[in-house]
Tab-separated table of C-alpha atoms in Angstrom:
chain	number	residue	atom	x	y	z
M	3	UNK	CA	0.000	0.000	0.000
M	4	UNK	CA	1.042	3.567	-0.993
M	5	UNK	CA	2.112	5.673	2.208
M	6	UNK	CA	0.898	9.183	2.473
M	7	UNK	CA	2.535	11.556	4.892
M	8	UNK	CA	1.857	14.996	6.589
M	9	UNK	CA	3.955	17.781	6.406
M	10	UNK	CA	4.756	20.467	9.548
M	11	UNK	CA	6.985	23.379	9.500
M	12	UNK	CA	9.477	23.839	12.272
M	13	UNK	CA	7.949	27.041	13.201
M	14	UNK	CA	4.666	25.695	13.605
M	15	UNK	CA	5.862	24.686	17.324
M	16	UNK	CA	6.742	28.050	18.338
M	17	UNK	CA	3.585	29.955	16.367
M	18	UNK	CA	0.364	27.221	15.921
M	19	UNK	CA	0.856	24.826	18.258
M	20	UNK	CA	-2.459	23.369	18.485
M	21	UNK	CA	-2.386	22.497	15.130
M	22	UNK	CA	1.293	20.298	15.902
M	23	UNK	CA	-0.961	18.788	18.526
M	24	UNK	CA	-3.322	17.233	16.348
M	25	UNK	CA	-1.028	16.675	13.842
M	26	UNK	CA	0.696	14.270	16.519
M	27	UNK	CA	-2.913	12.733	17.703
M	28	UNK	CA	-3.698	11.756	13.794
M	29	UNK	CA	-0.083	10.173	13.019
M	30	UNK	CA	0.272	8.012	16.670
M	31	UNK	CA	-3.675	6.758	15.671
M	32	UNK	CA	-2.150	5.633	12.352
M	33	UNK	CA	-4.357	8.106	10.028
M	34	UNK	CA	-1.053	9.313	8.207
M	35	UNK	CA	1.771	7.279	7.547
M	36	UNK	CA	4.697	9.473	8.127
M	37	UNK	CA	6.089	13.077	8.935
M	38	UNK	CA	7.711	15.376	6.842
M	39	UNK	CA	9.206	18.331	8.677
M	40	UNK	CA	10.363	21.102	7.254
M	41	UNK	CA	13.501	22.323	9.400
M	42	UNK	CA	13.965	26.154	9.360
M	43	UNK	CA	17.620	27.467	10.324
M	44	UNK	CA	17.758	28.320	14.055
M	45	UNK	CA	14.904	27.000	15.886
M	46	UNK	CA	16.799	23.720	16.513
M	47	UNK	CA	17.470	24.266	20.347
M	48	UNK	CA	14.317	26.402	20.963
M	49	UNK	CA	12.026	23.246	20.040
M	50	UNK	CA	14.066	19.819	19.845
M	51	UNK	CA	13.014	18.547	22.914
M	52	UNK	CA	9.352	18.957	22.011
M	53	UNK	CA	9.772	17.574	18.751
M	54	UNK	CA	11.513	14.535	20.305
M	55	UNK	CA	8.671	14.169	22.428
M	56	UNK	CA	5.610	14.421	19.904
M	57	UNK	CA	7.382	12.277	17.087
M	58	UNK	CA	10.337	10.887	18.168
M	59	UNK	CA	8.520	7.679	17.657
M	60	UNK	CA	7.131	8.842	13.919
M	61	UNK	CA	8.953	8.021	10.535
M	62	UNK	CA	9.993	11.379	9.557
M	63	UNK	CA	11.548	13.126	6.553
M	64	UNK	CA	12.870	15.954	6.752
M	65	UNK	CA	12.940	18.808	4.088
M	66	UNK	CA	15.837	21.590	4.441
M	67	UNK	CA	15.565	24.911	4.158
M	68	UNK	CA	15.794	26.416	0.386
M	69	UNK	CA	16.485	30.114	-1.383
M	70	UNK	CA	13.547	31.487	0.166
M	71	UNK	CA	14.848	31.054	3.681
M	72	UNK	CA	18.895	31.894	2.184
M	73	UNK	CA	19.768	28.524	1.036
M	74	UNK	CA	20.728	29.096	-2.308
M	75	UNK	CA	23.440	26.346	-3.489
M	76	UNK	CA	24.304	28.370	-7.020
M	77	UNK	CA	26.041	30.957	-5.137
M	78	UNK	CA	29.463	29.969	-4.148
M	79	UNK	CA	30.052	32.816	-1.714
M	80	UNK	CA	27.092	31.719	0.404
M	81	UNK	CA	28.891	28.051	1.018
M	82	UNK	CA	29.391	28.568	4.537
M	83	UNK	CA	25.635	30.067	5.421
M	84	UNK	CA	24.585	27.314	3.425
M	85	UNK	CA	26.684	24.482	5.840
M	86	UNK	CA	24.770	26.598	9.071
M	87	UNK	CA	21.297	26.328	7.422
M	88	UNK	CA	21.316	22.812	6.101
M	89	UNK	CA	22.413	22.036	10.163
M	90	UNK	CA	18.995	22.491	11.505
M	91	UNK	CA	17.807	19.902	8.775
M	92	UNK	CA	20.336	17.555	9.669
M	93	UNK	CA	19.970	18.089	13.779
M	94	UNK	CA	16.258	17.638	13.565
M	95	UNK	CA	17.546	14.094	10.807
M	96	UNK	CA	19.709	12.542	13.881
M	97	UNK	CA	17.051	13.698	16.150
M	98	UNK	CA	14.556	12.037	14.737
M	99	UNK	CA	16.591	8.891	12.433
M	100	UNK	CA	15.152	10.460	9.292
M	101	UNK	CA	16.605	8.387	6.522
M	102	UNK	CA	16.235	11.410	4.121
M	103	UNK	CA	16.806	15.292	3.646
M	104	UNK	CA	15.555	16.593	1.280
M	105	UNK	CA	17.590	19.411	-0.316
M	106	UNK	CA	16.694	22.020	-3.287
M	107	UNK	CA	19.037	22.943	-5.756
M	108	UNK	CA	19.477	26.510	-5.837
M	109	UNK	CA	18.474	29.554	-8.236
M	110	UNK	CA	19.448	30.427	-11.583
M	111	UNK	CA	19.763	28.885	-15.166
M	112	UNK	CA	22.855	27.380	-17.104
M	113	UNK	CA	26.359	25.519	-16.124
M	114	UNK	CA	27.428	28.059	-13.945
M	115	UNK	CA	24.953	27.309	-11.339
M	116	UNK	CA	24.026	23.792	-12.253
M	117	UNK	CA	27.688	22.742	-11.473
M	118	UNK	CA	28.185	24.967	-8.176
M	119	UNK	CA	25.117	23.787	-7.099
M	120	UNK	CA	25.760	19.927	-7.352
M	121	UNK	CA	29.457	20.756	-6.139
M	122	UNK	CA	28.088	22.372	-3.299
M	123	UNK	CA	25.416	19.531	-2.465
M	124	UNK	CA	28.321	17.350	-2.498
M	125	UNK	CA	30.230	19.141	-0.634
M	126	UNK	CA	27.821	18.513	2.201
M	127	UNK	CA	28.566	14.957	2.328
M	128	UNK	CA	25.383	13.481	3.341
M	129	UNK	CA	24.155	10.122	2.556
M	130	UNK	CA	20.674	11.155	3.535
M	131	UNK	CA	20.383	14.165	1.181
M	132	UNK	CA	17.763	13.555	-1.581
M	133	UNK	CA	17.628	16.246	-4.580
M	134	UNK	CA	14.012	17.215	-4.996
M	135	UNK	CA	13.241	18.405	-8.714
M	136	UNK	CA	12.282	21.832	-9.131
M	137	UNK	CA	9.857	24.120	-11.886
M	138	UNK	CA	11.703	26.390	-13.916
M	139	UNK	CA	10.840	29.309	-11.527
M	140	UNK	CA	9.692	30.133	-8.158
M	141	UNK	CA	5.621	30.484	-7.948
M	142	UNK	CA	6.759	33.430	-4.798
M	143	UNK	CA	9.542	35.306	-6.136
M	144	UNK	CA	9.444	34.390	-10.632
M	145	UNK	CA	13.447	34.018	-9.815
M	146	UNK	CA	14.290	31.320	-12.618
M	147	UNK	CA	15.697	28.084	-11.505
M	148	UNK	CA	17.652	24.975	-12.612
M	149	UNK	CA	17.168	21.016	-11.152
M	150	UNK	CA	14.294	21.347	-13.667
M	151	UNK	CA	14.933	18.628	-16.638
M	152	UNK	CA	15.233	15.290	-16.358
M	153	UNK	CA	18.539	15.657	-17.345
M	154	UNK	CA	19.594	17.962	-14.732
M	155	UNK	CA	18.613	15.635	-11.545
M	156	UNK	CA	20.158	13.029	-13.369
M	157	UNK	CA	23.307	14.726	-12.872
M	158	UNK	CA	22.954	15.462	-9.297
M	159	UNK	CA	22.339	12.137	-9.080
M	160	UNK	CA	25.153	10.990	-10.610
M	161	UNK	CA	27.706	13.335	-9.606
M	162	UNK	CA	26.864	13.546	-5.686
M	163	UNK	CA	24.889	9.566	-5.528
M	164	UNK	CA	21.590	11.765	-4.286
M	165	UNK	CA	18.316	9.851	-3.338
M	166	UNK	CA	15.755	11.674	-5.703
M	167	UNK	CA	12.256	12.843	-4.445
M	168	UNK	CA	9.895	13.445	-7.714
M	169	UNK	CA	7.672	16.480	-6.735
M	170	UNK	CA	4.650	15.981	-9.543
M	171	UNK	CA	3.690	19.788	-9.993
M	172	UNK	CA	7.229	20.630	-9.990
M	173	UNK	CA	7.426	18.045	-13.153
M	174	UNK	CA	4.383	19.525	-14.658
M	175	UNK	CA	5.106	22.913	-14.007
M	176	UNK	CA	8.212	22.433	-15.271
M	177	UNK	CA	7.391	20.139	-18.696
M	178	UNK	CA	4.520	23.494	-19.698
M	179	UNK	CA	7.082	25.844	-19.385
M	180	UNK	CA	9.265	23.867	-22.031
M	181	UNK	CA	6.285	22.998	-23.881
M	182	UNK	CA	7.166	19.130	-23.569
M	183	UNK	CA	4.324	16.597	-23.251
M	184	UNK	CA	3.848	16.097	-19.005
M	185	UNK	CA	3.669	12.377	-19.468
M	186	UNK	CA	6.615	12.007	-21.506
M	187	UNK	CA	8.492	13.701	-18.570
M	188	UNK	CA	7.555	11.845	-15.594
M	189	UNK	CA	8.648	8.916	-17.237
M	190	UNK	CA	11.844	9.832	-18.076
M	191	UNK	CA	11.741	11.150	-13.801
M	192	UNK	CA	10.377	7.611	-13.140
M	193	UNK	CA	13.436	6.272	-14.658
M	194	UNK	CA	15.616	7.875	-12.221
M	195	UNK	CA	14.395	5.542	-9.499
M	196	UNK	CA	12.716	8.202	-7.045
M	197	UNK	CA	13.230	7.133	-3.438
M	198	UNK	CA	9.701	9.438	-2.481
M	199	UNK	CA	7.349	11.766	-3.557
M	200	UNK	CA	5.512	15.399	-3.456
M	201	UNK	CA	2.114	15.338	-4.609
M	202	UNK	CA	-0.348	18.053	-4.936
M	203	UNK	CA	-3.429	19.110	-7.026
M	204	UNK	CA	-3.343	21.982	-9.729
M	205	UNK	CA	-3.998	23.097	-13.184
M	206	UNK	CA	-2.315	20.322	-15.731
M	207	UNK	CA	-1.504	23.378	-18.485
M	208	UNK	CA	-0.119	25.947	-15.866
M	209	UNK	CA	3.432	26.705	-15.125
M	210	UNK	CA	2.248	27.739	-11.946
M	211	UNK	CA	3.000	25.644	-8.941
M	212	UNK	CA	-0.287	25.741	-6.539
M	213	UNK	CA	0.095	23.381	-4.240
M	214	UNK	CA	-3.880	22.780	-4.505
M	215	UNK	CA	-5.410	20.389	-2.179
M	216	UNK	CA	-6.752	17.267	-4.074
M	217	UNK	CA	-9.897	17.703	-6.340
M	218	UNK	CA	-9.680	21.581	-6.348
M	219	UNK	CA	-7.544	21.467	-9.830
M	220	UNK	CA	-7.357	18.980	-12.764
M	221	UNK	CA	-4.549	16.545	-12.167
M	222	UNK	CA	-5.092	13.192	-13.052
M	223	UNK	CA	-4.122	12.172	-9.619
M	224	UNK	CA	-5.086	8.358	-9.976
M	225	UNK	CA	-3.018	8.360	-13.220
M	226	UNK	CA	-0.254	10.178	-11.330
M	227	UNK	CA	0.080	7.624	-8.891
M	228	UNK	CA	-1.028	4.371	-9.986
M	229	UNK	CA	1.042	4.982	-13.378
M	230	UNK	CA	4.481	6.601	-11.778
M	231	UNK	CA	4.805	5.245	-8.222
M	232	UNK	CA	4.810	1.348	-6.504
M	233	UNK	CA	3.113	-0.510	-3.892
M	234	UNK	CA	4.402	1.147	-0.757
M	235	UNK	CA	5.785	4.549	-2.011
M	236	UNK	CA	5.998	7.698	0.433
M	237	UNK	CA	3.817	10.367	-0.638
M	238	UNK	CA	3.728	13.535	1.128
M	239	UNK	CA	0.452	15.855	0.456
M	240	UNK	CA	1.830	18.660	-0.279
M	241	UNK	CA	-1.602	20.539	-0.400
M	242	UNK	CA	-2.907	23.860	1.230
M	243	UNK	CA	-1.454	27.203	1.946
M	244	UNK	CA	-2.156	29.881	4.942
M	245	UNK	CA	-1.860	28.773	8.474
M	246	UNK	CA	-3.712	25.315	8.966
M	247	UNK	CA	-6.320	25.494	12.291
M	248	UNK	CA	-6.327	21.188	12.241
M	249	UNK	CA	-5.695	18.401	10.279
M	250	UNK	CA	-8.998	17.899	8.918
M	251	UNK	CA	-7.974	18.833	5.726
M	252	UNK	CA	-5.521	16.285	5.051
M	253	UNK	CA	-7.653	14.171	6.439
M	254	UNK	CA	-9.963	14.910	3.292
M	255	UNK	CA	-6.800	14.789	1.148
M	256	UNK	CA	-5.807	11.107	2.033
M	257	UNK	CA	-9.258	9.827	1.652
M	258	UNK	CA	-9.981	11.439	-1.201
M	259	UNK	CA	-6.539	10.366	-3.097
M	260	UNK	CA	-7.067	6.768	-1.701
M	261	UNK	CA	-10.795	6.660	-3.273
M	262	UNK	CA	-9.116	7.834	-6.532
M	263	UNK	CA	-6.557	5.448	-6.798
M	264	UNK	CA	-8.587	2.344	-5.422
């Protein structure tokens, strides 16, 4: 069976803390199947002990910090505030024995920042870091960035021996703004051997990534998943936007993308 998990944000245990507390009531009854935290720079020591105590007994992922928080791999200056904000990622990993980190690469278009980028991720020297594909620009700030073909996470792959997480609107973002057929994309993504997954509704002709919650755009979710995943993949719903009051929901998300995939 396909595995669907729940994403948190670091700060959400400093500023919405009610809504970490039902997050942790719906994943210890079993109604998720795993945790995907995203680790801010700096809050580390300020919330590790309750993390530790809410999920320490969760499967966890954790997702790093990326250009809009100052993580920006393309920019070779910014190495060393790089190293300090990947940290919190990798202190909340080892808190929590998450096998993977997922890490974006960074901003920009051509070799230049392609190779800096991979040279930096491998720099880092982490088995657990997984490249997660990007769309050829920022939804938030329209800067233009690269980890976009096929071709591109390939290398990352290659050069740095990177797990892979396939984010699906990144792909189809990504494919529209190229004009290339969506399909013909994932495949060649599928090929690549993804170790998990992002997946989200939207619009399948925008280059707009809208992190929709299922059934509010046109995706062909079942095709998504029943066509480019296996039995027991990890899925996180990446769905919704604003500040979340409960889990309800994602709740609706996982039973909705369940029905559709039955």
């Amino acid at each position: 069976m396909r595995r669907f998990g729940l994403k948190l944000w670091s700060k959400d245990f400093v500023k919405n803390i009610d809504f970490v507390a039902d997050a942790e009531k719906a994943l210890k009854e079993g109604k998720f199947d795993y945790l995907e935290l995203f680790a801010l720079p700096f809050l580390f020591e300020e919330i590790k002990e309750e993390v530790k105590a809410r999920f320490g007994q969760i499967k966890t992922i954790i997702h790093a910090s990326h250009a809009m928080q100052g993580l920006d791999l393309a920019v070779k200056e910014e190495f060393d505030n790089n190293k300090k904000r990947l940290e919190a990622a990798q202190q909340f990993a080892d808190l929590l024995n998450a096998e993977m980190i997922i890490l974006h690469p960074g901003c920009g278009v051509g070799e230049a920042c392609l190779a800096e980028s991979i040279r930096q991720f491998k720099a880092m020297n982490d088995a657990r870091l997984t490249v997660e594909n990007l769309p050829a620009y920022c939804s938030q700030t329209k800067r233009l960035l690269h980890g976009v073909t096929v071709e591109e996470i390939k290398r990352f792959i290659e050069e740095t021996g990177a797990k892979f997480c396939l984010d699906f609107s990144h792909a189809i973002c990504g494919a529209n703004s190229s004009k290339r057929d969506i399909y013909e994309v994932l495949s060649g993504f599928k090929a690549l051997k993804p170790s998990m997954y992002h997946l989200c509704d939207g619009e399948v002709e925008s280059t707009n990534d809208s992190h929709l919650h299922y059934g509010e755009g046109n995706y062909d979710l079942r095709r998504l998943v029943r066509e480019f995943t296996d039995e027991g993949a990890l899925l996180t719903m990446e769905t919704g936007h604003g500040i979340p009051n409960d889990v309800q929901p994602w709740l609706d998300d996982i039973s909705y993308i369940r029905r559709v995939i039955a």
